[in-house]
Coordinates of C-alpha atoms (C1' of nucleotides) in Angstrom, one line a residue:
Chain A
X1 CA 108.5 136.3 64.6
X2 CA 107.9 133.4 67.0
X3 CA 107.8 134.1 70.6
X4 CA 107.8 131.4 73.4
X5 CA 104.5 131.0 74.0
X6 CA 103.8 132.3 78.0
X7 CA 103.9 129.2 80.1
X8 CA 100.6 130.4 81.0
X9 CA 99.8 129.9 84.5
X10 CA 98.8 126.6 86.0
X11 CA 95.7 126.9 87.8
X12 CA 96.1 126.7 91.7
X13 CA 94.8 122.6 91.6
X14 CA 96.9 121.5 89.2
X15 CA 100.5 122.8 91.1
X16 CA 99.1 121.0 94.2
X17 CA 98.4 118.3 91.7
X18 CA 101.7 118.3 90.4
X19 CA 103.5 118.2 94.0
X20 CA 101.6 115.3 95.0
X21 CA 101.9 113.7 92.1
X22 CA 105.9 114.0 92.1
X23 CA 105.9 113.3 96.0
X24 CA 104.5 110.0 94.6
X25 CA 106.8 109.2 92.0
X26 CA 109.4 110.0 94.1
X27 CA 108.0 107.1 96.3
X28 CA 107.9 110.0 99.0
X29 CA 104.1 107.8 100.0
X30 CA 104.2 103.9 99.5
X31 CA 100.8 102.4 97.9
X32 CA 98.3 101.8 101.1
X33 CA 99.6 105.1 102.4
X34 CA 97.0 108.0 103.8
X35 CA 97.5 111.4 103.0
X36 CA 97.1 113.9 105.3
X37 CA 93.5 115.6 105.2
X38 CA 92.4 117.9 102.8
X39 CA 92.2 120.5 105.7
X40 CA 95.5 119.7 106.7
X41 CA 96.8 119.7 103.6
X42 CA 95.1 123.1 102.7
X43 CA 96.7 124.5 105.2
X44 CA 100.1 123.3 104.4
X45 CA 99.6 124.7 100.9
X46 CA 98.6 127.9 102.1
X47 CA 95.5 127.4 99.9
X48 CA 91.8 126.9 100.5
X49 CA 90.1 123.3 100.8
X50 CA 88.4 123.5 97.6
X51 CA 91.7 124.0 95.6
X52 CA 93.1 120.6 97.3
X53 CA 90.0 118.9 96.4
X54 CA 90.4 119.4 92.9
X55 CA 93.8 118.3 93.4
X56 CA 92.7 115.4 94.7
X57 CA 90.2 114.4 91.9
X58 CA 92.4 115.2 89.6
X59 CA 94.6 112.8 91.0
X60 CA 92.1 110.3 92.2
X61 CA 90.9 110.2 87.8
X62 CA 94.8 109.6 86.9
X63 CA 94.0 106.3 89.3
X64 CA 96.7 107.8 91.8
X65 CA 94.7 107.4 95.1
X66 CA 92.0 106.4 96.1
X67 CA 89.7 108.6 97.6
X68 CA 87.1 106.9 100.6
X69 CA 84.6 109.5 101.8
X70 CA 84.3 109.5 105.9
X71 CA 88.1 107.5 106.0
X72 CA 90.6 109.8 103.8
X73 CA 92.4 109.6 100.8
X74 CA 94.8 106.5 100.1
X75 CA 97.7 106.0 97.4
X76 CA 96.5 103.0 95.3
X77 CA 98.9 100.9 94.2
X78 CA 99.2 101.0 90.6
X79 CA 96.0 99.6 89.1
X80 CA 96.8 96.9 86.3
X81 CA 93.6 98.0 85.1
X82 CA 93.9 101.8 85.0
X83 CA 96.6 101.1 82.9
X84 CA 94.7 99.2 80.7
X85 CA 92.0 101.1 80.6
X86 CA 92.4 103.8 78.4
X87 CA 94.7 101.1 76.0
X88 CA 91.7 99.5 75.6
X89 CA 89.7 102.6 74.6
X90 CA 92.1 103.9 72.7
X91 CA 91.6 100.5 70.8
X92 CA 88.1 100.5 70.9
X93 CA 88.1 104.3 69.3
X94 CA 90.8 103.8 66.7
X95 CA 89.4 100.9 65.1
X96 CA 86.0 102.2 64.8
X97 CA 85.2 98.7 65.1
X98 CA 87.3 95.7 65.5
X99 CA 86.1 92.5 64.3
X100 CA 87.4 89.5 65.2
X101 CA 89.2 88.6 62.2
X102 CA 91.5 91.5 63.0
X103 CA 92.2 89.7 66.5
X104 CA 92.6 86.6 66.0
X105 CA 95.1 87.6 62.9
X106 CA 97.3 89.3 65.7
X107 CA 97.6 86.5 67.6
X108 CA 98.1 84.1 65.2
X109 CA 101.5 85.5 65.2
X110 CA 101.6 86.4 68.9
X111 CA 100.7 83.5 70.5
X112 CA 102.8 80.9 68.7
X113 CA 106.1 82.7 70.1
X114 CA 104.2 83.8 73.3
X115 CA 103.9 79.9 74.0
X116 CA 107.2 79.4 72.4
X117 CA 109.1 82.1 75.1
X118 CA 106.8 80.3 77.5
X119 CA 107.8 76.8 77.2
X120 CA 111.3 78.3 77.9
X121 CA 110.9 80.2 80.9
X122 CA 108.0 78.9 82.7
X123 CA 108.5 78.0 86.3
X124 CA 106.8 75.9 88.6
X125 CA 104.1 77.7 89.6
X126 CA 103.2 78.7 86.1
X127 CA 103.1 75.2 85.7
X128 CA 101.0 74.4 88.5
X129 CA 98.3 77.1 87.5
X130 CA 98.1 75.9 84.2
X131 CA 97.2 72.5 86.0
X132 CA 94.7 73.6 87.6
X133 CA 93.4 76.0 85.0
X134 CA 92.9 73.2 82.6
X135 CA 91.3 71.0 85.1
X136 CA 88.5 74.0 85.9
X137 CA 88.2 74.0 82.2
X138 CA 87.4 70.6 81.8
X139 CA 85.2 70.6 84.4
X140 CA 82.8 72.4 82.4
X141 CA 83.0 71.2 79.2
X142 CA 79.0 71.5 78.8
X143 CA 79.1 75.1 80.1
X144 CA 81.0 77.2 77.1
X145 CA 80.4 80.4 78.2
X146 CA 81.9 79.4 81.3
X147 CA 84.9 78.4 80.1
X148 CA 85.9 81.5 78.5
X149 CA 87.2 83.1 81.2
X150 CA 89.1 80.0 82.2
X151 CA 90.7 79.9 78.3
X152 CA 91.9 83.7 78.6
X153 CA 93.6 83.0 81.9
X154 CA 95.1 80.3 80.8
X155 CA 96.4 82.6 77.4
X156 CA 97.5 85.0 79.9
X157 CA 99.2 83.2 82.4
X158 CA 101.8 81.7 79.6
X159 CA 102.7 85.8 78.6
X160 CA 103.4 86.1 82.2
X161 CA 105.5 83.5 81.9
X162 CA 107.4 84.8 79.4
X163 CA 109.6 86.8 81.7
X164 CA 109.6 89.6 79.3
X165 CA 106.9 92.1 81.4
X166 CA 105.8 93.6 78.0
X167 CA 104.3 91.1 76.8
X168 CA 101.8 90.9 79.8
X169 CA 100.8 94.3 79.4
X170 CA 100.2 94.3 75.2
X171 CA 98.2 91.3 75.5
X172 CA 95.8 92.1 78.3
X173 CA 93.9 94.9 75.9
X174 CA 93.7 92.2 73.1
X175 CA 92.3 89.9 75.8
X176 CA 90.1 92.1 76.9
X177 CA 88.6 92.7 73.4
X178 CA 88.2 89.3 73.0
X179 CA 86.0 88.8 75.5
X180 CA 83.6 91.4 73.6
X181 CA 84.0 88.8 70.3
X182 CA 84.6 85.5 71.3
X183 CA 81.5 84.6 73.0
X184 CA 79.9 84.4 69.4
X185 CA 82.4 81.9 68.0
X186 CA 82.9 79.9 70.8
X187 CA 79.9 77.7 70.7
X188 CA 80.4 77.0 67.9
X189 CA 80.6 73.3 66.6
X190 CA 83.3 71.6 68.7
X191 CA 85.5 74.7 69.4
X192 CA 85.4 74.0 72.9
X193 CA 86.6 70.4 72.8
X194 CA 88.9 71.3 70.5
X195 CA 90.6 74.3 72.9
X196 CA 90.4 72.0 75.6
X197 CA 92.9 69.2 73.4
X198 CA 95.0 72.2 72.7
X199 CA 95.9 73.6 75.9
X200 CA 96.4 69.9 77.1
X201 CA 98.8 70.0 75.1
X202 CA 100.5 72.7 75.4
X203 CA 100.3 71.9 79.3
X204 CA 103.1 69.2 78.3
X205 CA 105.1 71.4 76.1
X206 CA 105.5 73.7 79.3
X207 CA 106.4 70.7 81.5
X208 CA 108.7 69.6 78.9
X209 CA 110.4 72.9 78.5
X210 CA 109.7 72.2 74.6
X211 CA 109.6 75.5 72.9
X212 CA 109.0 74.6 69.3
X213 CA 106.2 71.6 70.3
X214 CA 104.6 74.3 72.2
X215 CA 104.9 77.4 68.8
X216 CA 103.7 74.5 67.0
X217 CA 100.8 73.6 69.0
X218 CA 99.8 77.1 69.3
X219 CA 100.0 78.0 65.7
X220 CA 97.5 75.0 65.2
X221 CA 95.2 76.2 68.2
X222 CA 95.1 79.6 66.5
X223 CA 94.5 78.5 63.1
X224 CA 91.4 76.4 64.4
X225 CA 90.2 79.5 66.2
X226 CA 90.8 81.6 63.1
X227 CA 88.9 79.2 60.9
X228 CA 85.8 79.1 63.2
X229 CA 85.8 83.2 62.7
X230 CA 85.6 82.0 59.1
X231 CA 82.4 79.7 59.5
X232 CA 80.9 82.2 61.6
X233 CA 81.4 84.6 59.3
X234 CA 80.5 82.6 56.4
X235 CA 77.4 81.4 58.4
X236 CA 76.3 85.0 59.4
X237 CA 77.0 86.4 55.6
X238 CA 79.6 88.9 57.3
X239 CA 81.9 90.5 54.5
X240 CA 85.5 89.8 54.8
X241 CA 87.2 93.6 54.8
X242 CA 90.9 93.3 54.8
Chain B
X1 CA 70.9 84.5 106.4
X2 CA 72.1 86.6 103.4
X3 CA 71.0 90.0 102.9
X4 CA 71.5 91.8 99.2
X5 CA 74.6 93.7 99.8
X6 CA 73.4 97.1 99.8
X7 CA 75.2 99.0 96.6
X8 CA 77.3 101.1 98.1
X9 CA 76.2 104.7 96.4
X10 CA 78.8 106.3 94.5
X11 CA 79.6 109.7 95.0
X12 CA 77.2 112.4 93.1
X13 CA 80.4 113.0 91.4
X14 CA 81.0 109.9 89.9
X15 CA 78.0 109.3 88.9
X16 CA 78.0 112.6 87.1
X17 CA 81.6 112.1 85.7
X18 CA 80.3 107.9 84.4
X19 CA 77.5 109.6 82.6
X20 CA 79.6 112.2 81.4
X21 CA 82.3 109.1 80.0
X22 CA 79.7 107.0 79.0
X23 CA 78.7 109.9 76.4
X24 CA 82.1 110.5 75.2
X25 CA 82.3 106.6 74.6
X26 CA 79.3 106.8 72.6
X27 CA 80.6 109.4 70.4
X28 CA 77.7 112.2 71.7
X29 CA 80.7 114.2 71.4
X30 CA 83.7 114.5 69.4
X31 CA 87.1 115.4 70.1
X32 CA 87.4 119.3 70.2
X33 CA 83.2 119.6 71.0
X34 CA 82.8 122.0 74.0
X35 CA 80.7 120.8 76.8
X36 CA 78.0 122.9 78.4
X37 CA 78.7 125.4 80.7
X38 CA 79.0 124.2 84.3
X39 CA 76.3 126.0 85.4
X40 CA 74.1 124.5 82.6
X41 CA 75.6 121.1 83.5
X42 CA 74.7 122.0 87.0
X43 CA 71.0 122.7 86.2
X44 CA 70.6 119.5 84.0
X45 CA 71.8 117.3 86.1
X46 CA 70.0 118.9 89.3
X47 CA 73.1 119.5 91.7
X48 CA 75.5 122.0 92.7
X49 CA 78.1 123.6 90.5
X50 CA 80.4 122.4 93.0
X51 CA 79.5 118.1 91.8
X52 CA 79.8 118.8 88.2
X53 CA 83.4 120.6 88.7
X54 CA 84.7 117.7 90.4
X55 CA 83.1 115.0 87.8
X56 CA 85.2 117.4 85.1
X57 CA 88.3 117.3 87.3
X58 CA 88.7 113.7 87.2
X59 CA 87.6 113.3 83.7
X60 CA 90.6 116.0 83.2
X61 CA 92.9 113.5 84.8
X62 CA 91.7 110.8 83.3
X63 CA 92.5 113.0 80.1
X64 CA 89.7 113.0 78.8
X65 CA 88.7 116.2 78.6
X66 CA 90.7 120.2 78.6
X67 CA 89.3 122.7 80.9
X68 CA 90.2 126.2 80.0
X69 CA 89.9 128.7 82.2
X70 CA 87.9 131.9 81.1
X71 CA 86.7 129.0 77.9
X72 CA 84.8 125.9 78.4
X73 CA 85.5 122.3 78.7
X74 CA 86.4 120.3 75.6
X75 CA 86.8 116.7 74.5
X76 CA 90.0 115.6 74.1
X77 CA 91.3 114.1 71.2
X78 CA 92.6 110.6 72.8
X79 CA 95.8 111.4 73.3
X80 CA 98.4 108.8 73.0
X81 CA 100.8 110.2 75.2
X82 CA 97.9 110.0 78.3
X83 CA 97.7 106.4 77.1
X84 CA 101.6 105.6 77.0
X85 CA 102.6 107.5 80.0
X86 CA 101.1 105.2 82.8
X87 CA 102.0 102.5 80.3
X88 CA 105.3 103.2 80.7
X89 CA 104.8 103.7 84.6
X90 CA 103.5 100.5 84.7
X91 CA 106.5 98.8 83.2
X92 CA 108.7 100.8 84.9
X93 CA 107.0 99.9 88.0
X94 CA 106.7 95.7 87.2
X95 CA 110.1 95.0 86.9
X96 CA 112.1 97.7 88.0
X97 CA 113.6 98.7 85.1
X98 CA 112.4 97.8 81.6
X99 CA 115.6 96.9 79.6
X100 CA 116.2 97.6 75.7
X101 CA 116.5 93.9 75.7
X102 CA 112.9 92.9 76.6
X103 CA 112.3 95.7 74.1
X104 CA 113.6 94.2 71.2
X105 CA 112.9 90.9 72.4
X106 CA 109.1 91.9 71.5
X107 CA 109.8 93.6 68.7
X108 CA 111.8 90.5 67.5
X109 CA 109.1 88.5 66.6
X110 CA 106.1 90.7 66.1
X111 CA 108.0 93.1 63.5
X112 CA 108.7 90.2 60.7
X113 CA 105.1 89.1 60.8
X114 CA 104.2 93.4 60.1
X115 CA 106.7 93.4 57.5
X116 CA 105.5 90.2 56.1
X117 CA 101.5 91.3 56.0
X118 CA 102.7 95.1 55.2
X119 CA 104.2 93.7 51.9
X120 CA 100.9 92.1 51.5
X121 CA 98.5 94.6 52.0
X122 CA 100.7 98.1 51.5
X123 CA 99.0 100.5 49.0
X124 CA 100.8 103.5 47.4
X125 CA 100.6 106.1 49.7
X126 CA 102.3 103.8 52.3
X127 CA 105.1 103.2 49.9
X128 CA 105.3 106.8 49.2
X129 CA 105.5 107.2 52.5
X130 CA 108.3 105.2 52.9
X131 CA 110.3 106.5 50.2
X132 CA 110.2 110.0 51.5
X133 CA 111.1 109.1 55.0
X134 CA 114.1 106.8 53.5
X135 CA 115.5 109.9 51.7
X136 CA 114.8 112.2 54.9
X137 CA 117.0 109.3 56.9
X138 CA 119.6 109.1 54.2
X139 CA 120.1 112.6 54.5
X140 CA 120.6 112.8 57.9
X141 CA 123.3 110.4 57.9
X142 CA 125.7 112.2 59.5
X143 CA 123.3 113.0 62.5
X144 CA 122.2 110.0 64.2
X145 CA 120.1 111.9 66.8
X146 CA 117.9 113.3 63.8
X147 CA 117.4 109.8 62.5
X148 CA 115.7 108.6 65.3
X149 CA 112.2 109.9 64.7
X150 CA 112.5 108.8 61.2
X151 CA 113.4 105.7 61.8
X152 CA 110.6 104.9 64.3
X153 CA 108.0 106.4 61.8
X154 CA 109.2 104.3 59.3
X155 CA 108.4 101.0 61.4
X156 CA 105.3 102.7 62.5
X157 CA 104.3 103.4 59.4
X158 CA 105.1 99.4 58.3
X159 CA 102.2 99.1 61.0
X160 CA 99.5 100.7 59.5
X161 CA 100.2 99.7 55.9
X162 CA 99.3 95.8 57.7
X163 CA 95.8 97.0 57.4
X164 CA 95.0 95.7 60.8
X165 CA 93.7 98.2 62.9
X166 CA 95.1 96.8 65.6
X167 CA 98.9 96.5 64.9
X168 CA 99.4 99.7 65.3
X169 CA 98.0 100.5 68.2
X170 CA 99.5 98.1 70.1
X171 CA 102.9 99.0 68.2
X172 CA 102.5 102.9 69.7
X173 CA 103.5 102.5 73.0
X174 CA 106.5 100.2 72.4
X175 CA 108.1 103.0 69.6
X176 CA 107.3 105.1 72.4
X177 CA 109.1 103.3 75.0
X178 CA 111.8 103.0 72.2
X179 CA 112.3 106.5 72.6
X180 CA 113.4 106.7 75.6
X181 CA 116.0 103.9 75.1
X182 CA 117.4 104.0 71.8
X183 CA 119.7 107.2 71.6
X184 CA 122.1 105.0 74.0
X185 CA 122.4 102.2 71.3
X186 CA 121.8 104.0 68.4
X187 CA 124.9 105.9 68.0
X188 CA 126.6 102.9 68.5
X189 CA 129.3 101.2 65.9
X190 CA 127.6 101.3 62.6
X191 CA 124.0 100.8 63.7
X192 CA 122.5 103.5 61.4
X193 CA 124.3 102.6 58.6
X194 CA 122.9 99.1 58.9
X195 CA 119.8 100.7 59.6
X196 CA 119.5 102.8 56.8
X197 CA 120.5 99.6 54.6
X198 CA 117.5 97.3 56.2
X199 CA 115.3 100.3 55.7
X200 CA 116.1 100.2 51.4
X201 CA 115.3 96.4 51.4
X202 CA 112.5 96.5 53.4
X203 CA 111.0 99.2 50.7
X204 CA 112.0 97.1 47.5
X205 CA 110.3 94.3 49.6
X206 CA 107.1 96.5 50.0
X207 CA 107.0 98.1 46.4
X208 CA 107.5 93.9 45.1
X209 CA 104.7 92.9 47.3
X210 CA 107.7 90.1 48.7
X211 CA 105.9 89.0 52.2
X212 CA 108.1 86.5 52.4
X213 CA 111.4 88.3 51.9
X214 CA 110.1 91.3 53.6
X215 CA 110.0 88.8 57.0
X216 CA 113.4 87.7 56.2
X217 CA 115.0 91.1 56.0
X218 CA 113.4 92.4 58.9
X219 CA 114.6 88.9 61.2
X220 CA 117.9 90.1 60.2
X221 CA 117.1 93.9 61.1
X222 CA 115.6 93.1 64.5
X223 CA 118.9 90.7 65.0
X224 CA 121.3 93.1 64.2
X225 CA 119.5 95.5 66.5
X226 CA 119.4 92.9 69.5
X227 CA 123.4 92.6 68.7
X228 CA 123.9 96.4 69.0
X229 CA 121.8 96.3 72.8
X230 CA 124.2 93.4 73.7
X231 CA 127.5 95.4 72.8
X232 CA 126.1 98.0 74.8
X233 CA 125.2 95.4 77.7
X234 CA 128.7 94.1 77.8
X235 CA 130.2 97.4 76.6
X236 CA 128.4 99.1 80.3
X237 CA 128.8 95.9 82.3
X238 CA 124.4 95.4 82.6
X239 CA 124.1 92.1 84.2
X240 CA 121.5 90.2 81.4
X241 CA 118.5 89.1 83.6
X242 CA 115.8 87.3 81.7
Chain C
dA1 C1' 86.7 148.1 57.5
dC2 C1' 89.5 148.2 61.5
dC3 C1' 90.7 149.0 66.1
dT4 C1' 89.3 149.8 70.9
dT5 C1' 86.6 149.1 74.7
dA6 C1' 83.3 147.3 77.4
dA7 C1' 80.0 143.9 78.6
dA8 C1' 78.8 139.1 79.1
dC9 C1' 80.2 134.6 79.9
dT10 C1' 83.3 130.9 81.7
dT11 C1' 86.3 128.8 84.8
dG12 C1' 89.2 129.3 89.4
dT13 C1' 89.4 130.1 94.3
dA14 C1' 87.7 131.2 98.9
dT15 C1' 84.6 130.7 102.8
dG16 C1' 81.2 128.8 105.6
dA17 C1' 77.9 125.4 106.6
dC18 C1' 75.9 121.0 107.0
dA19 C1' 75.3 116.0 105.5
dA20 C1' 77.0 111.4 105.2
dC21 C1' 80.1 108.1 106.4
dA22 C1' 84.1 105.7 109.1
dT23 C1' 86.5 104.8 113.1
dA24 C1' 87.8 104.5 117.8
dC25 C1' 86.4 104.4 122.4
dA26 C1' 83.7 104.2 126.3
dG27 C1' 79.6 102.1 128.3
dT28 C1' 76.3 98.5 128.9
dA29 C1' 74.2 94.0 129.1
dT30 C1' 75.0 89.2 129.0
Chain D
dA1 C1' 85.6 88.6 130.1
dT2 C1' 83.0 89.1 125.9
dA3 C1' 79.9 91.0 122.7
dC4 C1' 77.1 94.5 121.4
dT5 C1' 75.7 99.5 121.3
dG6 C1' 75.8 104.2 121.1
dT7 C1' 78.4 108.3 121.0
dA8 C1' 82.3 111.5 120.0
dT9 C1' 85.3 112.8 116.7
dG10 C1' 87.5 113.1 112.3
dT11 C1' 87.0 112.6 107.4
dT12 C1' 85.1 113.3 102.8
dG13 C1' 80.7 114.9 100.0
dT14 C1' 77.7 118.5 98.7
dC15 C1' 75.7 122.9 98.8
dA16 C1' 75.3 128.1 98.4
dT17 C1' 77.4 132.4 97.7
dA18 C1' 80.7 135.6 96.5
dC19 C1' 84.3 137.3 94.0
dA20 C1' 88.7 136.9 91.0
dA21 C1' 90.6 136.2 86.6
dG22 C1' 90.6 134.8 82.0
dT23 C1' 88.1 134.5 77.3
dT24 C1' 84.8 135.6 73.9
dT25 C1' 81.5 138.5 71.8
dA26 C1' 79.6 142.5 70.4
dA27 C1' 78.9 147.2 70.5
dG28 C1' 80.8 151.6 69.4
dG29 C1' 84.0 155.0 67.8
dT30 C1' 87.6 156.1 64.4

DNA sequence: ACCTTAAACTTGTATGACAACATACAGTAT
DNA sequence: ATACTGTATGTTGTCATACAAGTTTAAGGT
């Protein structure tokens, strides 16, 4: 016979935890916000300090507050990158290991209707970043490993401007990874000049509002990034798994 | 004159609670291993009880690890729920409200391109797979609610069999998110029976090895799915943002 | 071999004390 | 008046100790 198993007892921290936590979600504290003291708190509770500390840490490693000895404890505003955090370990666990082949395969699909949504909802100041984005990145055209910062911006900014905030969010872990791989394959023979061309390009497609010139160009961007995995794999006598 | 910026100590805590990561990360231990005792932890690292508890408490909310009281510590297994939860918080957050529509937006054009490299790469468990869940969903045709779950598992499943480690992971929090948001359409008209349909092509697509018509049949599912949110949108009177 | 019971171990909470840091305010020198 | 300085006060950080409460292990009796 099954029984309901005892909701067995939360521990003392983890109610106070809970309270907070919902006081939060219920917008109850905007982000910026100062909670009360632990003493004060611990005597609102009717519990000791120590329990509300471990509330508060508890809290503090969900990237809830933020916690600044000598000043108090704050509500942080919701962290992009505690977010992405554990995403991108999840990733990084799951896959054992990654390679690049794996990431460039994804966006080879991605990306062409990423720039494809793009091209259709971009505003102005997307525009405008991408500007000046590309103009950074030609700027240091004999610096590659400068410039791949510059690149994934420039990648990101057009799944912002998708208007579809999913997009944003899924792509940042792949971007991230990315950064692990692509320093590798970005030397390589004229990848640089050749990214450069593409996002020039598919700088007009976005001022043009052209969707399909801008799928297009990104298909082709990809498929020049995928084939200098290829040669660097080729190069490096790396075994092609999947 | 400029002065090196004098690194700001972390907390014993955090310090105790990176270490404590960092060793997780590098697989030192596995998911279920117990951790050392924290008075052991205590002597090891040279500080008080009271440190090490707090590094465990925000390593507990970080979800990393399950205390149990009267027990031990223990690694968690990475759980994807501690992973999709802030995801979802995050979306939730970014634009208000995330719509079924930016859902299956995504999904639009990401799940042809699994369908196409799942009829690639699929072996013959994953078929098997699928032709067990398509008779548990056939079943249940008379019970929507119960074809739910199988439906998702059966696109999630279309994930893995791409062979790209990454697919599915990224995939996991948007079936989750799907969740939350389906049982509103899926009830709807004849969606399931449509469903159900897509679902047998899609398997004589994978057991042919038919990337191409795999793609095709799954445009069409992911279109007839994006029909079923509009009814509902118009149906409800949801002003269309994006 | 099985059950019961007790001991040992582990985490949870409370209390008190002090250290380290941040901030605000008053005081001083220029 | 302004800028700097030191102090008072409030906050979080760490420590030590004690005990409560749960879990695990092992001893002991049946």
């Amino acid at each position: 016979m099954e029984f309901n198993k005892i909701a067995r007892e939360e521990s003392l921290s983890q109610k106070i935890e809970m309270q907070i936590r919902n006081a939060i979600r219920q917008n109850l504290f905007c982000p910026g916000d100062k909670l009360p003291g632990e003493l004060e708190l611990a005597q609102k509770f009717g519990v000791s300090r120590t329990a509300v500390r471990e509330a508060l840490r508890i809290l503090s490693g969900r990237g809830l507050v933020n916690i600044q000895r000598g000043s108090g404890v704050y509500i942080s505003e919701i962290d992009v990158a505690s977010v992405v955090d554990p995403f991108y370990q999840l990733l990084e666990m799951k896959c054992g290991q990654v390679s690049q082949l794996h990431l460039i395969r994804v966006r080879k699909f991605i990306e062409p209707e990423i720039a494809r949504l793009a091209a259709t909802h971009c505003n102005d100041s997307d525009i405008d970043f991408l500007t000046i984005n590309y103009a950074q990145m030609s700027d240091r055209a004999e610096k590659p490993e400068e410039m791949i910062d510059i690149d994934i911006q420039f990648h990101f900014r057009l799944a912002e401007a998708t208007q579809n905030p999913i997009i944003p969010v899924i792509m940042q872990p792949i971007f991230q990874l990315l950064h692990k791989f692509i320093q590798a394959t970005y030397k390589q023979s004229h990848a640089p000049d050749l990214a450069l061309e593409n996002h020039r390009k598919l700088m007009g497609c976005m001022r043009a509002h052209d969707p399909e010139a801008a799928s297009q160009i990104m298909k082709t961007h990809m498929a020049q990034a995928e084939e200098h995995v290829l040669q660097y794999y080729k190069k490096h006598d790396i075994q092609i798994t999947s």
